[in-house]
XYZ file of C-alpha atoms in Angstrom:
483
model
C 0.010 -0.027 0.043
C 0.997 3.617 -0.248
C 4.646 3.510 -1.357
C 3.937 4.713 -4.910
C 2.905 8.010 -3.515
C 6.244 8.976 -2.250
C 7.685 8.784 -5.718
C 5.167 11.443 -7.097
C 7.537 14.130 -5.451
C 9.131 13.967 -8.845
C 6.050 15.292 -10.677
C 6.464 19.084 -10.102
C 9.926 18.932 -11.563
C 9.009 16.654 -14.441
C 5.758 18.269 -15.554
C 7.008 19.508 -18.786
C 8.262 15.960 -19.510
C 4.850 14.459 -18.747
C 3.198 16.903 -21.206
C 5.501 15.765 -23.890
C 4.605 12.116 -23.171
C 0.912 12.966 -23.167
C 1.240 14.620 -26.679
C 2.860 11.444 -27.907
C 0.556 8.791 -26.462
C -2.833 10.524 -26.539
C -4.212 8.653 -29.665
C -7.648 7.469 -29.185
C -9.391 9.598 -26.601
C -12.525 11.457 -27.527
C -11.494 14.311 -25.343
C -7.978 15.170 -26.474
C -5.392 16.051 -23.900
C -4.574 19.602 -25.161
C -5.128 23.044 -23.845
C -8.045 23.769 -26.225
C -10.184 20.665 -25.151
C -11.103 21.962 -21.788
C -10.500 18.535 -20.327
C -8.628 20.018 -17.346
C -11.151 22.808 -16.847
C -12.808 22.464 -13.405
C -16.115 23.227 -15.151
C -15.818 19.940 -17.252
C -15.445 16.349 -16.407
C -14.302 16.126 -20.006
C -14.119 12.496 -21.258
C -16.661 10.813 -23.554
C -16.847 7.182 -24.547
C -14.742 4.344 -23.178
C -11.458 4.607 -21.273
C -10.482 1.090 -22.326
C -11.879 0.758 -25.846
C -11.410 -2.733 -27.369
C -11.245 -4.451 -23.992
C -14.517 -6.241 -23.069
C -15.365 -7.731 -19.786
C -12.699 -10.299 -18.751
C -14.238 -13.801 -18.727
C -13.108 -17.284 -17.346
C -11.996 -19.515 -20.231
C -10.101 -22.203 -18.313
C -6.521 -23.345 -18.180
C -6.244 -24.179 -21.855
C -7.176 -20.717 -23.140
C -4.589 -18.859 -25.173
C -6.449 -15.494 -24.708
C -4.274 -13.279 -22.355
C -7.286 -11.189 -21.583
C -9.143 -14.049 -19.893
C -9.038 -16.018 -16.678
C -7.491 -19.266 -16.708
C -7.865 -20.269 -12.931
C -10.331 -17.637 -11.496
C -13.934 -18.659 -11.932
C -15.832 -16.340 -9.675
C -18.915 -18.351 -9.076
C -17.177 -21.786 -8.809
C -17.409 -23.314 -5.292
C -14.185 -24.401 -3.459
C -14.653 -25.818 0.095
C -18.203 -24.620 0.384
C -17.650 -20.947 -0.790
C -17.522 -19.297 -4.152
C -14.078 -18.236 -5.330
C -15.181 -14.697 -5.390
C -16.073 -14.935 -1.601
C -12.794 -16.568 -0.616
C -10.763 -14.020 -2.669
C -12.663 -10.756 -2.400
C -10.415 -8.932 -4.965
C -9.870 -5.154 -4.881
C -8.149 -2.651 -7.098
C -5.708 -0.102 -5.583
C -6.434 3.226 -6.962
C -3.026 4.763 -6.239
C -1.100 2.247 -8.143
C -3.555 1.657 -10.931
C -4.599 5.264 -11.749
C -1.811 7.263 -10.123
C 1.210 5.255 -10.750
C 3.675 6.906 -13.230
C 6.403 4.397 -13.430
C 8.871 6.876 -11.705
C 11.411 5.503 -9.287
C 14.183 7.048 -7.247
C 16.517 6.900 -10.223
C 14.117 7.684 -13.182
C 11.277 10.011 -14.222
C 7.812 8.855 -15.201
C 7.357 6.492 -18.054
C 3.599 6.381 -18.517
C 0.803 8.847 -18.518
C -2.549 7.309 -19.711
C -4.498 8.730 -22.573
C -7.197 10.211 -20.456
C -4.650 12.224 -18.316
C -4.330 15.926 -19.162
C -1.334 16.701 -17.136
C -3.200 18.544 -14.343
C -4.194 17.566 -10.820
C -7.525 19.307 -11.089
C -10.835 18.293 -9.514
C -12.078 17.662 -13.125
C -9.153 15.389 -13.770
C -9.870 13.514 -10.450
C -13.441 12.986 -11.525
C -12.305 11.514 -14.836
C -9.987 9.180 -13.087
C -12.823 7.992 -10.851
C -14.830 7.160 -14.001
C -11.909 5.258 -15.454
C -11.520 3.434 -12.192
C -15.140 2.149 -12.230
C -15.018 1.143 -15.865
C -11.829 -0.776 -15.115
C -13.521 -2.539 -12.135
C -16.449 -3.420 -14.042
C -14.564 -4.869 -16.949
C -12.258 -6.780 -14.607
C -15.241 -8.367 -12.913
C -14.526 -7.321 -9.265
C -16.518 -5.537 -6.786
C -13.998 -3.580 -4.610
C -11.423 -0.842 -4.740
C -9.169 0.878 -2.133
C -8.032 4.584 -1.888
C -6.186 7.228 -0.084
C -7.896 10.498 0.258
C -5.148 12.462 -1.628
C -5.104 9.876 -4.468
C -8.539 10.642 -5.516
C -8.798 14.367 -4.969
C -6.198 17.126 -5.005
C -5.057 19.319 -1.919
C -6.582 22.732 -1.738
C -5.139 25.955 -0.438
C -6.705 25.222 3.047
C -7.988 22.145 4.766
C -11.630 23.227 4.143
C -10.937 23.703 0.508
C -9.169 20.270 0.415
C -12.308 18.649 1.963
C -14.552 20.386 -0.499
C -12.433 18.865 -3.351
C -12.678 15.408 -1.872
C -16.466 15.759 -1.458
C -16.876 16.604 -5.160
C -15.038 13.495 -6.086
C -16.772 11.277 -3.676
C -20.036 12.547 -5.085
C -19.024 11.093 -8.446
C -17.890 7.777 -6.864
C -21.242 7.507 -4.985
C -23.058 8.131 -8.283
C -21.087 5.548 -10.104
C -21.740 3.007 -7.422
C -25.454 3.239 -7.912
C -27.012 0.173 -9.308
C -23.832 -1.851 -8.744
C -22.240 -4.034 -6.061
C -19.052 -2.018 -6.218
C -17.821 -0.467 -2.789
C -14.524 0.338 -1.284
C -12.783 -2.532 0.438
C -11.162 0.202 2.523
C -10.177 3.801 2.551
C -7.344 5.497 4.345
C -5.626 8.991 4.765
C -2.335 9.699 3.112
C -0.248 10.984 6.084
C 3.249 10.691 4.651
C 3.816 12.608 1.301
C 3.216 16.233 2.362
C 6.073 18.123 3.906
C 4.008 18.766 7.021
C 4.444 15.030 7.850
C 8.289 14.939 7.585
C 8.440 14.059 11.299
C 5.421 11.767 11.230
C 1.674 12.443 11.811
C 0.398 10.803 14.922
C 3.998 10.753 16.239
C 4.920 14.062 15.073
C 6.777 16.388 17.587
C 4.485 19.272 16.618
C 1.053 19.364 18.056
C -0.240 21.269 15.071
C 0.682 18.382 12.693
C -1.023 15.889 15.092
C -4.215 17.925 14.954
C -4.118 18.247 11.236
C -3.553 14.442 10.808
C -6.525 13.920 13.096
C -8.650 16.111 10.939
C -7.608 14.374 7.760
C -8.307 10.879 9.341
C -11.713 12.120 10.554
C -12.709 13.241 7.062
C -11.289 10.131 5.450
C -13.260 7.891 7.784
C -16.367 9.785 7.019
C -16.178 9.383 3.254
C -15.160 5.755 3.606
C -18.280 5.180 5.603
C -20.422 7.216 3.153
C -19.248 5.001 0.141
C -20.079 1.838 2.117
C -16.402 0.870 2.749
C -15.967 -2.254 4.689
C -12.671 -1.370 6.459
C -10.411 1.464 7.228
C -6.630 1.317 7.196
C -3.796 2.947 9.054
C -0.280 2.775 7.524
C 2.370 4.459 9.582
C 4.952 5.184 6.952
C 6.282 8.205 8.733
C 5.392 6.853 12.279
C 8.994 6.136 13.518
C 12.395 7.655 13.675
C 15.790 8.087 11.974
C 17.627 8.272 15.183
C 16.817 7.871 18.857
C 19.254 10.687 19.688
C 16.396 13.247 18.997
C 13.364 11.058 19.770
C 11.330 10.476 22.820
C 9.997 6.885 21.803
C 7.733 6.522 24.766
C 6.045 9.795 24.204
C 5.633 9.120 20.563
C 4.155 5.687 21.059
C 1.833 7.146 23.709
C 0.642 9.860 21.252
C 0.094 7.140 18.587
C -2.088 5.096 20.864
C -4.117 8.159 21.761
C -4.604 8.881 18.130
C -5.839 5.350 17.434
C -8.218 5.394 20.299
C -9.633 8.676 19.074
C -10.064 7.010 15.713
C -12.005 4.087 17.472
C -14.217 6.599 19.278
C -14.981 8.546 16.071
C -15.798 5.281 14.164
C -18.471 4.539 16.812
C -19.798 8.024 16.865
C -20.398 8.104 13.143
C -21.932 4.545 13.125
C -19.074 3.035 10.963
C -19.162 -0.781 11.452
C -16.156 -1.631 9.325
C -12.946 -2.989 10.688
C -10.016 -0.744 11.523
C -6.846 -2.320 10.110
C -3.159 -1.581 10.912
C -0.695 -2.334 8.167
C 2.734 -3.469 9.533
C 5.988 -2.473 7.741
C 9.567 -2.471 8.962
C 11.245 0.473 7.341
C 11.233 2.810 4.267
C 10.866 5.550 4.467
C 11.985 5.897 8.050
C 14.795 3.855 9.502
C 12.483 2.287 12.017
C 8.736 2.208 11.959
C 6.730 1.411 15.167
C 4.577 -1.176 13.349
C 7.599 -3.285 12.346
C 5.809 -6.552 11.818
C 2.749 -8.475 13.000
C 4.200 -9.487 16.335
C 5.358 -5.931 17.070
C 2.010 -4.465 16.188
C 0.299 -6.987 18.260
C 2.373 -6.131 21.245
C 1.632 -2.403 20.740
C -2.163 -3.110 20.626
C -1.962 -5.234 23.854
C 0.098 -2.654 25.712
C -2.472 0.141 25.048
C -5.617 -2.083 25.357
C -6.458 -1.719 21.631
C -6.312 -5.413 20.612
C -10.166 -5.754 20.503
C -10.510 -2.788 18.138
C -7.915 -3.356 15.333
C -6.930 -6.191 12.991
C -4.010 -6.354 10.593
C -3.619 -5.631 6.900
C -0.726 -7.941 6.061
C 1.308 -6.992 2.953
C 3.554 -9.813 1.475
C 6.337 -7.392 0.469
C 6.404 -5.829 3.856
C 6.625 -9.333 5.454
C 9.854 -10.129 3.412
C 11.374 -6.689 4.179
C 10.927 -7.501 7.920
C 12.830 -10.770 7.562
C 9.799 -12.994 7.537
C 7.930 -14.940 4.812
C 4.414 -13.672 4.022
C 3.069 -17.082 5.360
C 4.746 -16.371 8.791
C 3.058 -12.892 9.003
C -0.293 -14.321 8.019
C -0.070 -17.166 10.539
C 1.065 -14.758 13.275
C -1.874 -12.521 12.631
C -4.229 -15.458 12.272
C -3.384 -17.394 15.439
C -3.864 -14.102 17.386
C -7.221 -13.416 15.879
C -5.882 -10.348 14.049
C -5.954 -11.390 10.323
C -8.252 -8.779 8.612
C -6.885 -8.134 5.054
C -4.109 -8.844 2.734
C -2.338 -6.591 0.369
C -1.554 -8.869 -2.305
C 1.823 -8.329 -3.844
C 5.517 -9.524 -3.681
C 9.011 -8.233 -3.855
C 12.194 -9.269 -5.615
C 14.591 -11.220 -3.415
C 17.516 -9.503 -5.354
C 16.212 -5.918 -4.579
C 16.160 -4.748 -0.963
C 13.254 -2.398 -1.280
C 9.559 -2.367 -1.575
C 8.985 -3.113 -5.304
C 5.204 -3.808 -5.098
C 5.124 -6.502 -7.718
C 2.078 -8.470 -8.735
C 2.308 -12.024 -7.069
C 2.806 -14.532 -9.767
C 4.334 -17.390 -7.676
C 1.566 -19.943 -7.173
C 3.739 -21.695 -4.571
C 3.644 -18.641 -2.381
C -0.014 -18.117 -3.406
C -0.794 -21.637 -2.082
C 0.794 -20.918 1.320
C -1.113 -17.645 1.518
C -4.421 -19.407 0.702
C -3.758 -22.157 3.371
C -3.727 -19.326 6.016
C -6.812 -17.810 4.643
C -8.703 -20.953 4.496
C -7.642 -21.896 8.143
C -8.787 -18.306 8.996
C -12.341 -19.185 7.611
C -11.765 -16.410 4.911
C -11.054 -12.669 5.141
C -14.467 -11.074 4.983
C -15.040 -8.172 5.494
C -11.500 -7.936 4.449
C -10.106 -9.253 1.020
C -7.194 -9.208 -1.253
C -6.135 -5.620 -2.448
C -3.810 -5.563 -5.285
C -1.227 -3.166 -3.709
C 0.928 -3.763 -6.778
C 1.988 -1.686 -9.659
C 3.053 -2.202 -13.368
C 6.701 -2.490 -13.915
C 8.378 0.725 -15.065
C 8.877 -0.724 -18.483
C 5.078 -1.653 -19.015
C 3.468 1.277 -20.608
C 0.407 -0.001 -22.603
C -3.101 0.494 -21.307
C -3.708 -3.239 -21.857
C -0.846 -3.936 -19.284
C -3.213 -2.712 -16.493
C -5.519 -5.597 -17.245
C -2.822 -8.140 -17.916
C -1.223 -7.463 -14.469
C -4.504 -7.863 -12.519
C -5.547 -11.044 -14.452
C -2.178 -12.558 -13.666
C -2.498 -11.696 -10.028
C -6.074 -12.971 -9.786
C -5.118 -16.139 -11.569
C -2.257 -16.802 -9.331
C -4.227 -16.566 -6.129
C -7.109 -18.542 -7.631
C -4.632 -21.286 -8.496
C -3.314 -21.096 -5.032
C -6.836 -21.512 -3.665
C -7.307 -24.599 -5.689
C -3.988 -26.038 -4.613
C -4.745 -25.246 -0.908
C -8.051 -26.982 -1.215
C -6.370 -29.981 -2.656
C -3.928 -30.063 0.333
C -6.670 -29.802 2.819
C -8.901 -32.359 1.167
C -6.207 -34.810 0.919
C -5.249 -34.494 4.638
C -1.721 -35.954 4.343
C -0.014 -32.751 5.492
C -2.420 -32.217 8.358
C -1.789 -35.787 9.467
C 2.032 -35.366 9.306
C 1.652 -32.313 11.644
C -0.731 -34.257 13.936
C 1.707 -37.060 14.257
C 4.609 -34.778 15.017
C 2.880 -33.504 18.135
C 1.064 -36.671 19.139
C 3.150 -37.086 22.277
C 1.190 -34.106 23.680
C -1.960 -36.073 23.275
C -0.979 -38.114 26.273
C -2.288 -37.600 29.898
C 0.909 -35.553 30.867
C 0.872 -33.590 27.519
C -2.766 -32.643 28.281
C -1.718 -31.477 31.813
C 1.073 -29.317 30.203
C -1.402 -27.681 27.816
C -3.817 -27.051 30.559
C -1.176 -25.301 32.596
C -1.413 -27.982 35.346
C 1.964 -29.648 35.056
C 4.564 -28.081 37.481
C 8.251 -28.552 37.403
C 8.249 -31.154 40.210
C 5.708 -33.324 38.155
C 7.776 -32.861 34.985
C 11.004 -33.756 36.801
C 9.490 -36.983 38.094
C 8.460 -37.950 34.572
C 11.907 -37.095 33.187
C 13.454 -39.371 35.806
C 10.888 -42.134 34.948
C 11.372 -41.958 31.116
C 15.029 -41.466 30.824
C 16.617 -40.038 27.654
C 13.896 -38.944 25.279
C 13.508 -40.581 21.844
C 13.354 -37.556 19.355
C 11.786 -38.711 15.966
C 12.323 -37.079 12.572
C 10.518 -33.815 11.719
C 9.882 -35.160 8.223
C 10.555 -31.794 6.552
C 11.227 -33.328 3.173
C 8.095 -35.351 3.155
C 6.110 -32.296 4.069
C 7.632 -30.353 1.175
C 7.009 -33.428 -1.168
C 3.243 -33.375 -0.123
C 3.045 -29.542 -0.602
C 4.722 -29.674 -4.065
C 2.575 -32.461 -5.215
C -0.381 -30.207 -4.928
C 1.057 -27.404 -7.184
């Protein structure tokens, strides 16, 4: 989630380059991206016809299909383990990557601007992007999307003006939702890109920034609720430190807890019944972020008495940056009753930063789906594609191809996980590994009724323990046979 936004700091410097790119690639739009078309005029929403001409609704055609614009493994209404695939997977489109991603990175300028873009960050342009978003979602055949407040509407000169801009765009989204099942999976506030947040938001050393962040979250929660959003996310990209030499860690953590409690209170006051989610991440942009991983975040929630109010949004790329596998983070969240949502992406093991790639490894997808099935699903959460096109992918069609690939990968993972569960061999291997605890003394240990004296007596009686094989290779064979 969220990382693409920091790269947009390049845009003011590179605006002239963007306009050149626009002139070159603006081929088929009915509202031309030029200064005479009034497409960027706030009085006009300015786009007629399709945003994705030539691409019809994506359909399931099965594994043997050669059509790249079709699903090979994702069959929305097919039942797997008693649920439809669409209910296990609950896919969502990330607005910031799909419609605000430019291909820029720390070493290169933007490489793509879509034909409907006019080079402005006007309210009219924001409305046009929202229309493109809904056409894309409809053609992809999903029902959910995610957003940051500043992705979908531009800043104004004041907070009041910014809120008015957001209201205008939200009104368009509300109208586009009518007669459809499309709703936000979650919304959030972007509390990391603007210079005011250089020291953080809820952990800022400046009370004025803290208050501004609270106002921004208040508004973002309200519009998420208004659109029927099912969850609300907190991602603390700047909530951390670069050095402890100038940081009062306890005070910052206390402030963060008060901020989150205020969010809980506001959620209840406005009648929002969605889940509040925290998204762990270890670093980048700060040296240390307070929500380092699932276990760290759980400890924070326990310390401040918030564990009953929040669940976790686990991002696979963040898991690997924290030194864990995605499967580990999902299981840590699951066994503590905290698994609420998944940001579906992956990183490159040869690149040590957050690359936000679409997940295409169906082995990893199978592990992810094993956790989801054991969790009973994710609802009201889902799988948000917090993933972006590669810098070198510049065709409009590529937006569809990337999502199709990601959806098929997770659908294949679901099918594989179901095979493993139905076969039962892996579960039996695990059961046998721990079967000594099914004994009378094992039951006493697990009930907390075996003291050291009792255990010493047993150790004396039994002598040197016989330690059997863990059968790791067999477990891996069973797993691989399902792929």
